[in-house]
PDB file of C-alpha atoms in Angstrom:
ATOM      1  CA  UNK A   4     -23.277 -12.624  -8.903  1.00 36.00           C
ATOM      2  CA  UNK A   5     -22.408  -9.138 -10.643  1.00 39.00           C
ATOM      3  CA  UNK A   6     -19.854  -7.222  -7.977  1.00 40.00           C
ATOM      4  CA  UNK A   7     -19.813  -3.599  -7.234  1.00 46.00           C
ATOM      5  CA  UNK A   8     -17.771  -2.953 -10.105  1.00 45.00           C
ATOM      6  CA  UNK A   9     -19.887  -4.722 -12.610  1.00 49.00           C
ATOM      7  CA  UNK A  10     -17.689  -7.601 -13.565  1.00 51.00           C
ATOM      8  CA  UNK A  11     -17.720 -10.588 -12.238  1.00 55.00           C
ATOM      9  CA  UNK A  12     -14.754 -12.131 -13.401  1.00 78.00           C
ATOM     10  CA  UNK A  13     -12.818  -9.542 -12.037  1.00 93.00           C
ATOM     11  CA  UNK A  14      -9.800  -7.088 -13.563  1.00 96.00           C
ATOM     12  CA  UNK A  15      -6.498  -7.501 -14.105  1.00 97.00           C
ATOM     13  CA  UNK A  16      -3.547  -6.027 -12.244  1.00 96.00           C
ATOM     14  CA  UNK A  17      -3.131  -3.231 -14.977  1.00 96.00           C
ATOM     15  CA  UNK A  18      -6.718  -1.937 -14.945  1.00 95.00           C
ATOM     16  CA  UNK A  19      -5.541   0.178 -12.080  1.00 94.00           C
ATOM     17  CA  UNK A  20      -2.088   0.416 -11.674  1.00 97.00           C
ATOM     18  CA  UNK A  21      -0.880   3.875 -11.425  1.00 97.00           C
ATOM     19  CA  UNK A  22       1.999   5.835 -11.404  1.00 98.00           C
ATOM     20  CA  UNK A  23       2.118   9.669  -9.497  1.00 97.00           C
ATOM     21  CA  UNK A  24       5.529  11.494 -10.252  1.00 97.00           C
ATOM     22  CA  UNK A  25       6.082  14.628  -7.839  1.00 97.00           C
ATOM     23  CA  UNK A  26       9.725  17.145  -7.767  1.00 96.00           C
ATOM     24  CA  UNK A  27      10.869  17.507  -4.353  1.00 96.00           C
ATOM     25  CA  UNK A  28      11.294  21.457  -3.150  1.00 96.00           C
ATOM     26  CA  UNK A  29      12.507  22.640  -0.581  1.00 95.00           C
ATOM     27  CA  UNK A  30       9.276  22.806   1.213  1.00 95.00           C
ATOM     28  CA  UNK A  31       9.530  19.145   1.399  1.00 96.00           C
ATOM     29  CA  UNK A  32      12.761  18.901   3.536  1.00 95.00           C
ATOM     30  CA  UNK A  33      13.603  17.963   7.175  1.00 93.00           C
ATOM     31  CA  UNK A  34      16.420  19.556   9.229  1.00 92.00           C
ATOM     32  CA  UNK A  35      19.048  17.572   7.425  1.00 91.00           C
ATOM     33  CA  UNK A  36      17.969  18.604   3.792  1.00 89.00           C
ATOM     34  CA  UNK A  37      16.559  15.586   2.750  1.00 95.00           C
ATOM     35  CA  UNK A  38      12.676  14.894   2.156  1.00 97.00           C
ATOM     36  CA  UNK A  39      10.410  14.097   4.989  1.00 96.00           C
ATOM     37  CA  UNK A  40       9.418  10.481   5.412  1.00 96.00           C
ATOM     38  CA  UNK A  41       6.038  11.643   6.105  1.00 96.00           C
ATOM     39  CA  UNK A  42       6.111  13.905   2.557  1.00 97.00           C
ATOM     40  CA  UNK A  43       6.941  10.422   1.029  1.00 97.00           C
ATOM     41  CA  UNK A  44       4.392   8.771   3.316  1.00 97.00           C
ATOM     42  CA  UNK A  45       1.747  11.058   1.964  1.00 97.00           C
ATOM     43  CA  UNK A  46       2.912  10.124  -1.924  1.00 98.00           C
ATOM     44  CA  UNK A  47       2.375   6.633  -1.866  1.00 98.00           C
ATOM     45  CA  UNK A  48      -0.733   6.897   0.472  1.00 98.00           C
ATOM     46  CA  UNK A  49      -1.858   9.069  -2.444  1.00 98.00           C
ATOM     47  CA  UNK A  50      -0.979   6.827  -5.172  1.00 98.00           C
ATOM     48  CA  UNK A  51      -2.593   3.246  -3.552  1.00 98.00           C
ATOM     49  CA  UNK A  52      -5.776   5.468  -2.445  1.00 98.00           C
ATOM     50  CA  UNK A  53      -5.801   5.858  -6.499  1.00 98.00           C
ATOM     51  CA  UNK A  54      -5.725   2.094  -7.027  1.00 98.00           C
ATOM     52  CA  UNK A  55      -8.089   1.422  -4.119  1.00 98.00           C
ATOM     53  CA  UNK A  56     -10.530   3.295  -5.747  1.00 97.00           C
ATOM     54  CA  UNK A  57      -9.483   2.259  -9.765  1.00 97.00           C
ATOM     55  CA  UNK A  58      -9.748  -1.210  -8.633  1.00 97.00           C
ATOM     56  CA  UNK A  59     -12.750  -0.991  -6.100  1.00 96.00           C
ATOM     57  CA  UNK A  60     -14.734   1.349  -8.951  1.00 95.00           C
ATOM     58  CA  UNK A  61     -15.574   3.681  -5.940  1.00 96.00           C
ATOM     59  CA  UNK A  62     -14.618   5.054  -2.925  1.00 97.00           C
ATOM     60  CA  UNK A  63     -11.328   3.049  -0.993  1.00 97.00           C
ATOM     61  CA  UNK A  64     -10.270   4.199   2.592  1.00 98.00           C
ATOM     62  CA  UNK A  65      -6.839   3.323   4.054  1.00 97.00           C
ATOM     63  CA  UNK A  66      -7.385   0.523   7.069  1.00 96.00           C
ATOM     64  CA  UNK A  67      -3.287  -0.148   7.405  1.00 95.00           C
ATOM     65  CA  UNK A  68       0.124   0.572   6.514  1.00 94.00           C
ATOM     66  CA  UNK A  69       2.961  -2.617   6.723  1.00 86.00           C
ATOM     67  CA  UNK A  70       6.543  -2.339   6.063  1.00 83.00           C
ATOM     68  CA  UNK A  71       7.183   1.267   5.033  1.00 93.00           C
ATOM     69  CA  UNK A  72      11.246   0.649   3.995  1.00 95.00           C
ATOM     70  CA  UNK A  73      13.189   3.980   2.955  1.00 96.00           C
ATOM     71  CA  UNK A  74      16.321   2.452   1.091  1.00 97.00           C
ATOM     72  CA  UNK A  75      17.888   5.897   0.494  1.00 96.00           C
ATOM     73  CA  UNK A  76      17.197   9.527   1.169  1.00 96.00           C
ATOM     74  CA  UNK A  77      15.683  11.252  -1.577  1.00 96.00           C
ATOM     75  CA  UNK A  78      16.229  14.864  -1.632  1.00 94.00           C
ATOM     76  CA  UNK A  79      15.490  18.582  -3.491  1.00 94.00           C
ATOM     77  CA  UNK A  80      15.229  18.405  -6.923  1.00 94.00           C
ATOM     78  CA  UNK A  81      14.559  14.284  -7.552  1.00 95.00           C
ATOM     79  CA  UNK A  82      11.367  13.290  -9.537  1.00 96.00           C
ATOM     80  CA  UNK A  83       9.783  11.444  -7.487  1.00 97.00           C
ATOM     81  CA  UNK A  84       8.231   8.253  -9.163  1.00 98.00           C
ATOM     82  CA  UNK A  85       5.370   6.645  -6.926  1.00 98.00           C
ATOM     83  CA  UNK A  86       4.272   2.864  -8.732  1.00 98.00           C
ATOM     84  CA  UNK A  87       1.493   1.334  -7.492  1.00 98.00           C
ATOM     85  CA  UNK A  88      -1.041  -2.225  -7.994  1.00 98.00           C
ATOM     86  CA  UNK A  89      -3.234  -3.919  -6.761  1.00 98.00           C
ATOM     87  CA  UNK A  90      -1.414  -7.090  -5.829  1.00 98.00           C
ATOM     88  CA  UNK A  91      -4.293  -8.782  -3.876  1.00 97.00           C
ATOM     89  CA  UNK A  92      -8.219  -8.615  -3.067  1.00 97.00           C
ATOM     90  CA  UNK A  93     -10.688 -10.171  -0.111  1.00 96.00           C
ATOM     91  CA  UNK A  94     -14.089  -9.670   0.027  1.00 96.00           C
ATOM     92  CA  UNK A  95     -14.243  -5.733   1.021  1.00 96.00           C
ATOM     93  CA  UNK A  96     -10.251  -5.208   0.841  1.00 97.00           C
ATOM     94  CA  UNK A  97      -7.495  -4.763  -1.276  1.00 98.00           C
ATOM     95  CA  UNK A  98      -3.508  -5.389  -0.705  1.00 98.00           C
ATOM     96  CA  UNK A  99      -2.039  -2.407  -2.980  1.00 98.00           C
ATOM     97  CA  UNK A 100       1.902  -2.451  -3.660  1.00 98.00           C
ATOM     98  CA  UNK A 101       3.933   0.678  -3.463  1.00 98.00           C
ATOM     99  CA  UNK A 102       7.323   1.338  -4.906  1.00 98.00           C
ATOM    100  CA  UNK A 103       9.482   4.396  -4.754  1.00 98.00           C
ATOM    101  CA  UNK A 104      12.055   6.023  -7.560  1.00 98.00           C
ATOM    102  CA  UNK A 105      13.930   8.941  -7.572  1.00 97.00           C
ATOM    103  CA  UNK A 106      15.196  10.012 -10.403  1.00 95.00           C
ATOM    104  CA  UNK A 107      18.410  12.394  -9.064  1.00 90.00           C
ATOM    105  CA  UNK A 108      17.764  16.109 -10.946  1.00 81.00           C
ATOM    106  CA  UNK A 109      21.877  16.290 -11.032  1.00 79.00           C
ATOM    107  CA  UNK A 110      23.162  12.355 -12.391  1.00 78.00           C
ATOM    108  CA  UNK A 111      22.755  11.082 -15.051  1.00 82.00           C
ATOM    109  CA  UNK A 112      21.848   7.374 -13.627  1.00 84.00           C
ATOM    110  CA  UNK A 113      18.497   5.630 -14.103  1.00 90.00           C
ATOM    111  CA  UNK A 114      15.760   5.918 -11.305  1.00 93.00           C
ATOM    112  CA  UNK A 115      17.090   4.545  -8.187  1.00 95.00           C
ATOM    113  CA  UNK A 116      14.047   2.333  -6.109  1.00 97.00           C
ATOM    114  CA  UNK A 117      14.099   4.939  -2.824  1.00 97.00           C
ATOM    115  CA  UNK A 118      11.652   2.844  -0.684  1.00 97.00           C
ATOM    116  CA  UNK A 119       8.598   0.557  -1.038  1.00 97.00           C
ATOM    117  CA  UNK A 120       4.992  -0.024   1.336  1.00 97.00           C
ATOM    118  CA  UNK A 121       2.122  -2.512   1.480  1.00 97.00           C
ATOM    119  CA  UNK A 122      -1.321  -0.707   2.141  1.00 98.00           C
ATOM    120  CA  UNK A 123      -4.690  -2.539   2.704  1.00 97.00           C
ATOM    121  CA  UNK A 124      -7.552  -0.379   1.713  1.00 98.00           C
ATOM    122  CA  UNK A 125     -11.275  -0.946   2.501  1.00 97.00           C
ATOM    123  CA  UNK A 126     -14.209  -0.252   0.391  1.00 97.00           C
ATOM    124  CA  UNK A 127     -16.868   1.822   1.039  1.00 97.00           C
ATOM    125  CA  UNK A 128     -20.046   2.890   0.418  1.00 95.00           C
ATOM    126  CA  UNK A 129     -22.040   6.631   0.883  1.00 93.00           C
ATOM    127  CA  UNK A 130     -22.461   5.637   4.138  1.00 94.00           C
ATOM    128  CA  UNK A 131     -18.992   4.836   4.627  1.00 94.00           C
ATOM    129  CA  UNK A 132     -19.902   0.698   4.956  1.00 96.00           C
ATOM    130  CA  UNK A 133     -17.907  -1.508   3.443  1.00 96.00           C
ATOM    131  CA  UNK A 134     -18.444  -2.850   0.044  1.00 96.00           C
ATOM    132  CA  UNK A 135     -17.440  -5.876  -2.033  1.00 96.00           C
ATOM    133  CA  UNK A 136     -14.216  -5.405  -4.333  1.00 97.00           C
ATOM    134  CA  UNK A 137     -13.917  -7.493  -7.740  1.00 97.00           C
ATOM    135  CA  UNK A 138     -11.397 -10.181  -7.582  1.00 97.00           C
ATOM    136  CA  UNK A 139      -7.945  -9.046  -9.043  1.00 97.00           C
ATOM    137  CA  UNK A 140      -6.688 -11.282 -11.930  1.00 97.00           C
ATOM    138  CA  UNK A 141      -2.675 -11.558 -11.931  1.00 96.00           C
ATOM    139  CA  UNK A 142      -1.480 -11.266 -15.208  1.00 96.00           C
ATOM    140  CA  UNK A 143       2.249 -11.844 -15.294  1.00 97.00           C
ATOM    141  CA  UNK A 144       4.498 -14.099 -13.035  1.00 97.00           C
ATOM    142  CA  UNK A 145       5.727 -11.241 -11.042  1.00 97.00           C
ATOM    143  CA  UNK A 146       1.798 -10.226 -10.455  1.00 97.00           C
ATOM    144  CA  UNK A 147       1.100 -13.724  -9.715  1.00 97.00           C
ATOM    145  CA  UNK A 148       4.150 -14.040  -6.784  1.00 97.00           C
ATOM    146  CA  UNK A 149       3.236 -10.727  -5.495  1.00 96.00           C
ATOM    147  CA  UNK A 150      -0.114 -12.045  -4.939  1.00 97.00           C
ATOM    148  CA  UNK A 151       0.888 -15.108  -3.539  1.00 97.00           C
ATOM    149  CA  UNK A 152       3.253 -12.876  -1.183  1.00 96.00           C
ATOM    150  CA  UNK A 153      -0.191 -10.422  -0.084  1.00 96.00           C
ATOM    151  CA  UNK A 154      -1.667 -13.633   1.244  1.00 96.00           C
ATOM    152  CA  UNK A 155       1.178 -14.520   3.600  1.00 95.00           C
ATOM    153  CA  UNK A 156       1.466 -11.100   4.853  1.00 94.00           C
ATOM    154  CA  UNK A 157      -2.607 -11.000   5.411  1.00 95.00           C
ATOM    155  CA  UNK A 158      -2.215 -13.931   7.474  1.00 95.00           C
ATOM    156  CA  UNK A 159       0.555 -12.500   9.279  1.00 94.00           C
ATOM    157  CA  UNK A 160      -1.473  -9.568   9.596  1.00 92.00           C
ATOM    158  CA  UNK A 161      -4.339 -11.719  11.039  1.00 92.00           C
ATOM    159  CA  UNK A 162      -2.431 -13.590  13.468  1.00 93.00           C
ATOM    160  CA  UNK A 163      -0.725 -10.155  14.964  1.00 92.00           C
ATOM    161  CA  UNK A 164      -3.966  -8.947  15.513  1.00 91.00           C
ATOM    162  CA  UNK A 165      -5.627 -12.535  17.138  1.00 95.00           C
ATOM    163  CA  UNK A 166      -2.785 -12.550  19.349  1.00 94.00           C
ATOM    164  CA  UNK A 167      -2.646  -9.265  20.426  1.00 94.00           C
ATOM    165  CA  UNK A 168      -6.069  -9.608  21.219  1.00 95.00           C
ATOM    166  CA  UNK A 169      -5.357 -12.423  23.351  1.00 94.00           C
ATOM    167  CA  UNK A 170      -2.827 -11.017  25.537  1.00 93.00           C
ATOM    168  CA  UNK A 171      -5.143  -7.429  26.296  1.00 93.00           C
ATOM    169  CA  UNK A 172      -7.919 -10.183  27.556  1.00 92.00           C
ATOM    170  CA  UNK A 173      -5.336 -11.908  29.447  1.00 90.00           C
ATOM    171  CA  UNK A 174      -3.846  -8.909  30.985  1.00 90.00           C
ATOM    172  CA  UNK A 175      -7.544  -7.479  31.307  1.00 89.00           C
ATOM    173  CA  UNK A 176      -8.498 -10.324  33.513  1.00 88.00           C
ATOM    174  CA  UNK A 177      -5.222 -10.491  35.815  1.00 88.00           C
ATOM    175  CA  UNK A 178      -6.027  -6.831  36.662  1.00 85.00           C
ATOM    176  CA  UNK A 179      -3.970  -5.211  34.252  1.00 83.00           C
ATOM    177  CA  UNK A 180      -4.583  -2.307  31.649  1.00 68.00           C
ATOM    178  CA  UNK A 181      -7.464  -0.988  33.350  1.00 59.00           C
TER     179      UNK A 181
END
């Protein structure tokens, strides 16, 4: 069976990796001079939507968000540096892998990882229905463990969600919640 995408085998990780560079301004900047989370939020949202839709060959809408870490601040005047792959596929979704640089406009020190996301993007159709994804074909060791890692956290994902579930019913039928 010939997927969305027209290959059946599937691609490799660097068919749609991407990498989005953006200089912080001012316009950028919280109270305390240093970028907004949600400015950096927006950047790597950007940059997975690109996979999504690289690796999907279409249209790629963002279902979540997990572990948003901000290691340091970044602030005016950094290049920004937003990396991003495709580390794992289902059937309709994709696990895309987000790391952050900053390159510091006034050191002379190499890029400096600023924070790192996992995103899980759905793909869709015109009509906004999902749609199958190719499989995506690790290519190095490090692709390979960070697709071995995406399943874990999918299953975590999963069981959050079942059990969550669980308790509103529970709570629903003592009563509760209404």
């Amino acid at each position: 069976m010939t997927d969305i995408a027209g290959d059946p085998a599937g691609k490799p990780t660097s068919a749609s990796r991407t990498t989005l560079s953006h200089i912080m301004t001012a316009n950028d900047t919280n109270l305390l001079g240093t970028v907004h989370g949600g400015v950096i939020m927006k950047l790597v949202d950007d940059a997975a939507g690109a996979v999504a839709g690289r690796h999907s060959g279409g249209p790629a809408v963002t279902a979540s968000m997990d572990e948003m870490v901000f290691l340091a601040p970044v602030r005016v005047g950094d290049l920004v540096h937003v990396k991003a792959q495709c580390n794992w596929t289902g059937r309709t979704s994709m696990e895309i892998g987000v790391r952050v640089l900053a390159e510091r406009w006034n050191e002379s020190t190499p890029a400096t990882q600023v924070g790192s996301a996992y995103l899980v993007f759905a793909a869709v159709d015109a009509e906004g229905k999902p749609r199958r994804v190719p499989p995506v074909l690790p290519e190095t060791e490090q692709d390979e463990r960070r697709n071995q890692e995406a399943q874990i956290r999918r299953t975590h994902r999963l069981a959050r969600r079942q059990a969550i579930m669980v308790l509103r019913e529970e709570r629903a039928a003592q009563g509760f919640d209404e």
